[in-house]
PDB file of C-alpha atoms in Angstrom:
ATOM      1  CA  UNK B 143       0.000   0.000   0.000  1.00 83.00           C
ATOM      2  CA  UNK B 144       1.222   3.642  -0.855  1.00 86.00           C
ATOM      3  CA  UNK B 145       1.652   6.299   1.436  1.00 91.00           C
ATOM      4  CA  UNK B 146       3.002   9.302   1.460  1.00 95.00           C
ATOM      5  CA  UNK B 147       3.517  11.578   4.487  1.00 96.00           C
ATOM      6  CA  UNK B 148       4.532  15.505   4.441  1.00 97.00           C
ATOM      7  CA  UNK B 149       6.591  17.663   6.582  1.00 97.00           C
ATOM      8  CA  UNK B 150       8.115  20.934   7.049  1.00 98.00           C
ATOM      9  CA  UNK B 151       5.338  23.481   6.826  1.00 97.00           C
ATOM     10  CA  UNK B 152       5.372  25.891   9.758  1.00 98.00           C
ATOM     11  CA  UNK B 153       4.910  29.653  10.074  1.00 98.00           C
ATOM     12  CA  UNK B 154       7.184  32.077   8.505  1.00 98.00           C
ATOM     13  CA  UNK B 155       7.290  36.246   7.605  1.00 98.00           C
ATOM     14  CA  UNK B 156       7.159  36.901   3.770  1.00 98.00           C
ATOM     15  CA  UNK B 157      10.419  36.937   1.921  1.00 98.00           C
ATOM     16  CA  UNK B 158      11.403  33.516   3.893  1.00 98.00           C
ATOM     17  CA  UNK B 159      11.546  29.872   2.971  1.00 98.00           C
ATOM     18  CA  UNK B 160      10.893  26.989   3.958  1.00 98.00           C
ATOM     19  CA  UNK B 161      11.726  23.367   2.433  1.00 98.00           C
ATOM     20  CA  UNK B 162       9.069  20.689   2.301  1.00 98.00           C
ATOM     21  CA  UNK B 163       9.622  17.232   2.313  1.00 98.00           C
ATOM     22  CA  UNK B 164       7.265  14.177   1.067  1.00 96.00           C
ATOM     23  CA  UNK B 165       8.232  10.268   2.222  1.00 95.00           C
ATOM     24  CA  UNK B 166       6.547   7.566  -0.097  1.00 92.00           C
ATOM     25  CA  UNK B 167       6.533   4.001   1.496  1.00 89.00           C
ATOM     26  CA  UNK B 168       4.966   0.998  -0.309  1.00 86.00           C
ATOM     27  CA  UNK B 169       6.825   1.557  -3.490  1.00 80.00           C
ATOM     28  CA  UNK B 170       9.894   2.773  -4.781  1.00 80.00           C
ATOM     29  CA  UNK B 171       9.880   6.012  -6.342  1.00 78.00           C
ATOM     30  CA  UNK B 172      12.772   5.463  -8.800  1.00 80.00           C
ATOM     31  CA  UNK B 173      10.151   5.400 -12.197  1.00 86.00           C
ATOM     32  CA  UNK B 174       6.600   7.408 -11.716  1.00 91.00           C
ATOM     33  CA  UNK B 175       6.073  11.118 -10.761  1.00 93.00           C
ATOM     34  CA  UNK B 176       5.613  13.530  -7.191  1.00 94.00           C
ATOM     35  CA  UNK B 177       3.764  15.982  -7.594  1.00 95.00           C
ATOM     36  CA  UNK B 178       3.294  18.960  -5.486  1.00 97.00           C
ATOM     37  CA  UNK B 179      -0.555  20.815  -4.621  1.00 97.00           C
ATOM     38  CA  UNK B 180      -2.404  23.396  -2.622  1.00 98.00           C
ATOM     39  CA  UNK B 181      -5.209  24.353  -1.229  1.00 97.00           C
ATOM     40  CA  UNK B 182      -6.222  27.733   0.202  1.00 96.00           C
ATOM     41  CA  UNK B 183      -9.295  28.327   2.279  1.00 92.00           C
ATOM     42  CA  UNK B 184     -12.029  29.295  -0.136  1.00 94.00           C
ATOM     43  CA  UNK B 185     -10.113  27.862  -3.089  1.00 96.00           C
ATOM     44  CA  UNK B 186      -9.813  25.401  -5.721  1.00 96.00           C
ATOM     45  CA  UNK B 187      -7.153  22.770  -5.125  1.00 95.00           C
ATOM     46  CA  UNK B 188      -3.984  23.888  -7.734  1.00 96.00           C
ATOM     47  CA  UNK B 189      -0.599  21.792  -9.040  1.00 96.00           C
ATOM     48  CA  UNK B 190       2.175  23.717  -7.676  1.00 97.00           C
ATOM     49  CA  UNK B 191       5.020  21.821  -9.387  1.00 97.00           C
ATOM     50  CA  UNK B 192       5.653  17.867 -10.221  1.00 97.00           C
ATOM     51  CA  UNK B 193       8.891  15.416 -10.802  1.00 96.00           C
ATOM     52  CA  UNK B 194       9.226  12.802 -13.075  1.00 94.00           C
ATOM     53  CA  UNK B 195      11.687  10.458 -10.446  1.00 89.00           C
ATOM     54  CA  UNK B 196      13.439   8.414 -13.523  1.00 88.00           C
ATOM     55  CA  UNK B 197      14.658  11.590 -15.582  1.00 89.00           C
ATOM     56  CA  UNK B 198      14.391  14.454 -12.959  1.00 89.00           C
ATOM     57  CA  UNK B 199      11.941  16.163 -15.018  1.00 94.00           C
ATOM     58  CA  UNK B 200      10.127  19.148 -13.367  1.00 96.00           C
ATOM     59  CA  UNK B 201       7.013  21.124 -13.721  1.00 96.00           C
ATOM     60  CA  UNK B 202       6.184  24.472 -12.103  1.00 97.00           C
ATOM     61  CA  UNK B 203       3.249  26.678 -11.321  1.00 97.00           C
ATOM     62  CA  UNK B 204       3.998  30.439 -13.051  1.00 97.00           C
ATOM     63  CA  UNK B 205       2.585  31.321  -9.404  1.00 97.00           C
ATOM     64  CA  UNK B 206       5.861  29.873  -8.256  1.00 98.00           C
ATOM     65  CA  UNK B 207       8.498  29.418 -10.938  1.00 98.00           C
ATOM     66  CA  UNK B 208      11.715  30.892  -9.906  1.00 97.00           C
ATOM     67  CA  UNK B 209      10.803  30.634  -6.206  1.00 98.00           C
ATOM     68  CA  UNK B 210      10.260  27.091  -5.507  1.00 98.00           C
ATOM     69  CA  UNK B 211      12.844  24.106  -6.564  1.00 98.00           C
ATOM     70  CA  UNK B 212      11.792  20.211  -6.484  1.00 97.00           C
ATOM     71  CA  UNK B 213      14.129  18.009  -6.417  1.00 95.00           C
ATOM     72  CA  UNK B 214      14.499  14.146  -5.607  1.00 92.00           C
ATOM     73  CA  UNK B 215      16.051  11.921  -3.668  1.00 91.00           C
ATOM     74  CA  UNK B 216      15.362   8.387  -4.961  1.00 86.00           C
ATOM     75  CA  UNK B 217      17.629   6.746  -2.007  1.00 88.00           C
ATOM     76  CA  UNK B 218      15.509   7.812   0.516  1.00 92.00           C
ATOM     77  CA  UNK B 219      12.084   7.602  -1.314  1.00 91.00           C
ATOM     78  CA  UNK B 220      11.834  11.330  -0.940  1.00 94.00           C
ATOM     79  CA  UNK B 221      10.963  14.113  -2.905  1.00 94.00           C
ATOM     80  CA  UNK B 222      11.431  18.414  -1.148  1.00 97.00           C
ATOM     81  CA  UNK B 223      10.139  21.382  -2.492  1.00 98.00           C
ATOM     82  CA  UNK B 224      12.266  23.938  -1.802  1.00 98.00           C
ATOM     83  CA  UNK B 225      10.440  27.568  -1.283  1.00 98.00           C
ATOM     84  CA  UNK B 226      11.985  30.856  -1.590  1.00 98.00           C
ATOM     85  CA  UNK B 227      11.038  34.902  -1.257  1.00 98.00           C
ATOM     86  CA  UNK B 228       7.589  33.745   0.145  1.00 98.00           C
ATOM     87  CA  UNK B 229       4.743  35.807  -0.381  1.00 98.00           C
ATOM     88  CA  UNK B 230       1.655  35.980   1.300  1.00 97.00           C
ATOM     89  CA  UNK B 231      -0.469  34.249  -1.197  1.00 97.00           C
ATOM     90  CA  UNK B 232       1.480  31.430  -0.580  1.00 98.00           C
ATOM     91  CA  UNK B 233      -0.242  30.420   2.208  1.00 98.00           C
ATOM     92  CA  UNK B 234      -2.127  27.134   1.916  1.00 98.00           C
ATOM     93  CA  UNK B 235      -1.953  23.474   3.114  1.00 98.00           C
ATOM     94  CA  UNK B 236       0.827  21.968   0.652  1.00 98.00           C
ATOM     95  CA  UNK B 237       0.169  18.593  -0.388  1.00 98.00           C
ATOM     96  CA  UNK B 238       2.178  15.644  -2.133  1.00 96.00           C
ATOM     97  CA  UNK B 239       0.354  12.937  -4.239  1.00 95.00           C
ATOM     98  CA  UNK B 240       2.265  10.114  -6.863  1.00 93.00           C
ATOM     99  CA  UNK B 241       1.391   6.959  -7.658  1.00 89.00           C
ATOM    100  CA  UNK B 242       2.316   3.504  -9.307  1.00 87.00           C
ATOM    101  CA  UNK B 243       4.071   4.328 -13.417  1.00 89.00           C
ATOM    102  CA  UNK B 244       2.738   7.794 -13.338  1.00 90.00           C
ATOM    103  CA  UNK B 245       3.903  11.184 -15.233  1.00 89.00           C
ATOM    104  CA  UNK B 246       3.919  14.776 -15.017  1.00 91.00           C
ATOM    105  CA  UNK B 247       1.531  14.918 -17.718  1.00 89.00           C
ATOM    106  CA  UNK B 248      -1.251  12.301 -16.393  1.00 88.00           C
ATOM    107  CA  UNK B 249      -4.094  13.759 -15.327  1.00 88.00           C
ATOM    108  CA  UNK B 250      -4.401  14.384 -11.199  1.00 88.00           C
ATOM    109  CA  UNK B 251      -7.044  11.966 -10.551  1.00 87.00           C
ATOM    110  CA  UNK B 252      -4.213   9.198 -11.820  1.00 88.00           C
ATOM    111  CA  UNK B 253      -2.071  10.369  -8.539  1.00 92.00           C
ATOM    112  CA  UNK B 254      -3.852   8.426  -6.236  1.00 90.00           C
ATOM    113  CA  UNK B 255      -2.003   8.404  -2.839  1.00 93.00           C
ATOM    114  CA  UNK B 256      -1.774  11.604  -1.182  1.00 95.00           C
ATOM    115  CA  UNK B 257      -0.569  12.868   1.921  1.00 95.00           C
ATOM    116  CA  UNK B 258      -2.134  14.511   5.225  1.00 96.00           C
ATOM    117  CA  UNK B 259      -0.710  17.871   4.283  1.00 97.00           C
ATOM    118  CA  UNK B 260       1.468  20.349   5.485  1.00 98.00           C
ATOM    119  CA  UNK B 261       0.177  23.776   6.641  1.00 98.00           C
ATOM    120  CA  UNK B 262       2.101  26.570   4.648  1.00 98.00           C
ATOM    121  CA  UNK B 263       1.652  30.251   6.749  1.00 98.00           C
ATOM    122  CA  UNK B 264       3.190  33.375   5.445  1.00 98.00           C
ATOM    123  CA  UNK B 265       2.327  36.110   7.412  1.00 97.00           C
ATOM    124  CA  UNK B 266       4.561  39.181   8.997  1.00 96.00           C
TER     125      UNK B 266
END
C-alpha cells in the first residue's frame, strides 16, 4: 500500500523559505512522478510543481516558478520542495500525491495516494 507523508510546513514572515519534504513508502519512487498541490481556504485545489523520479523532469506553477525548486532523492524515497522569497499568497496546506508508473503529464485523478498535508503560513 502507498503512502506518502509531508513535513516541514510551519509559520514564517514573507520573503522567507521553507523546504518541504514528502516520504513515499509501499513503493519505490525510482520510475513514476511527485507531484506537489495546494489548497487555500475558499479555493480550488492547484498543481504547484511535479517530478518525473526516472529523468528528474520538473514542472512548475507560473505562481511559483523561480521561487520554488523540487528536487528528488530516490535513495531515501523522498521528494522536497524547496520555497523561496515567500509571499503571502502562498499560504495554503501543501500537499504531495504520486502513484504507481505515473507522469507529469497524467491527469491528477491518476495520482492516487496523497498525503495529510502540510500547513504553509506566510504572514509578517
Amino acid at each position: 500500500q502507498v503512502q506518502v507523508v509531508e513535513s516541514g510546513g510551519g509559520l514564517v514572515q514573507p520573503g522567507g523559505s521553507l523546504r518541504l519534504s514528502c516520504v513515499a513508502s509501499g513503493f519505490t519512487l525510482d520510475y513514476t512522478a511527485m507531484g506537489w498541490f495546494r489548497q487555500a481556504p475558499g479555493k480550488e485545489r492547484e498543481g504547484v510543481s511535479c517530478i518525473n523520479t526516472s529523468d528528474g523532469g520538473t514542472y512548475y506553477a507560473d505562481s511559483v516558478k523561480g521561487r520554488f525548486t523540487i528536487s528528488r532523492d530516490n535513495a531515501k524515497n523522498t521528494v522536497y520542495l524547496q520555497m523561496n522569497n515567500l509571499k503571502p499568497e502562498d499560504t495554503a496546506v501543501y500537499y504531495c500525491a504520486t502513484d504507481h508508473e505515473l507522469s507529469c503529464s497524467d491527469d491528477v485523478p491518476l495520482f492516487g495516494s496523497w498525503g495529510q498535508g502540510t500547513q504553509v503560513t506566510v504572514s509578517s
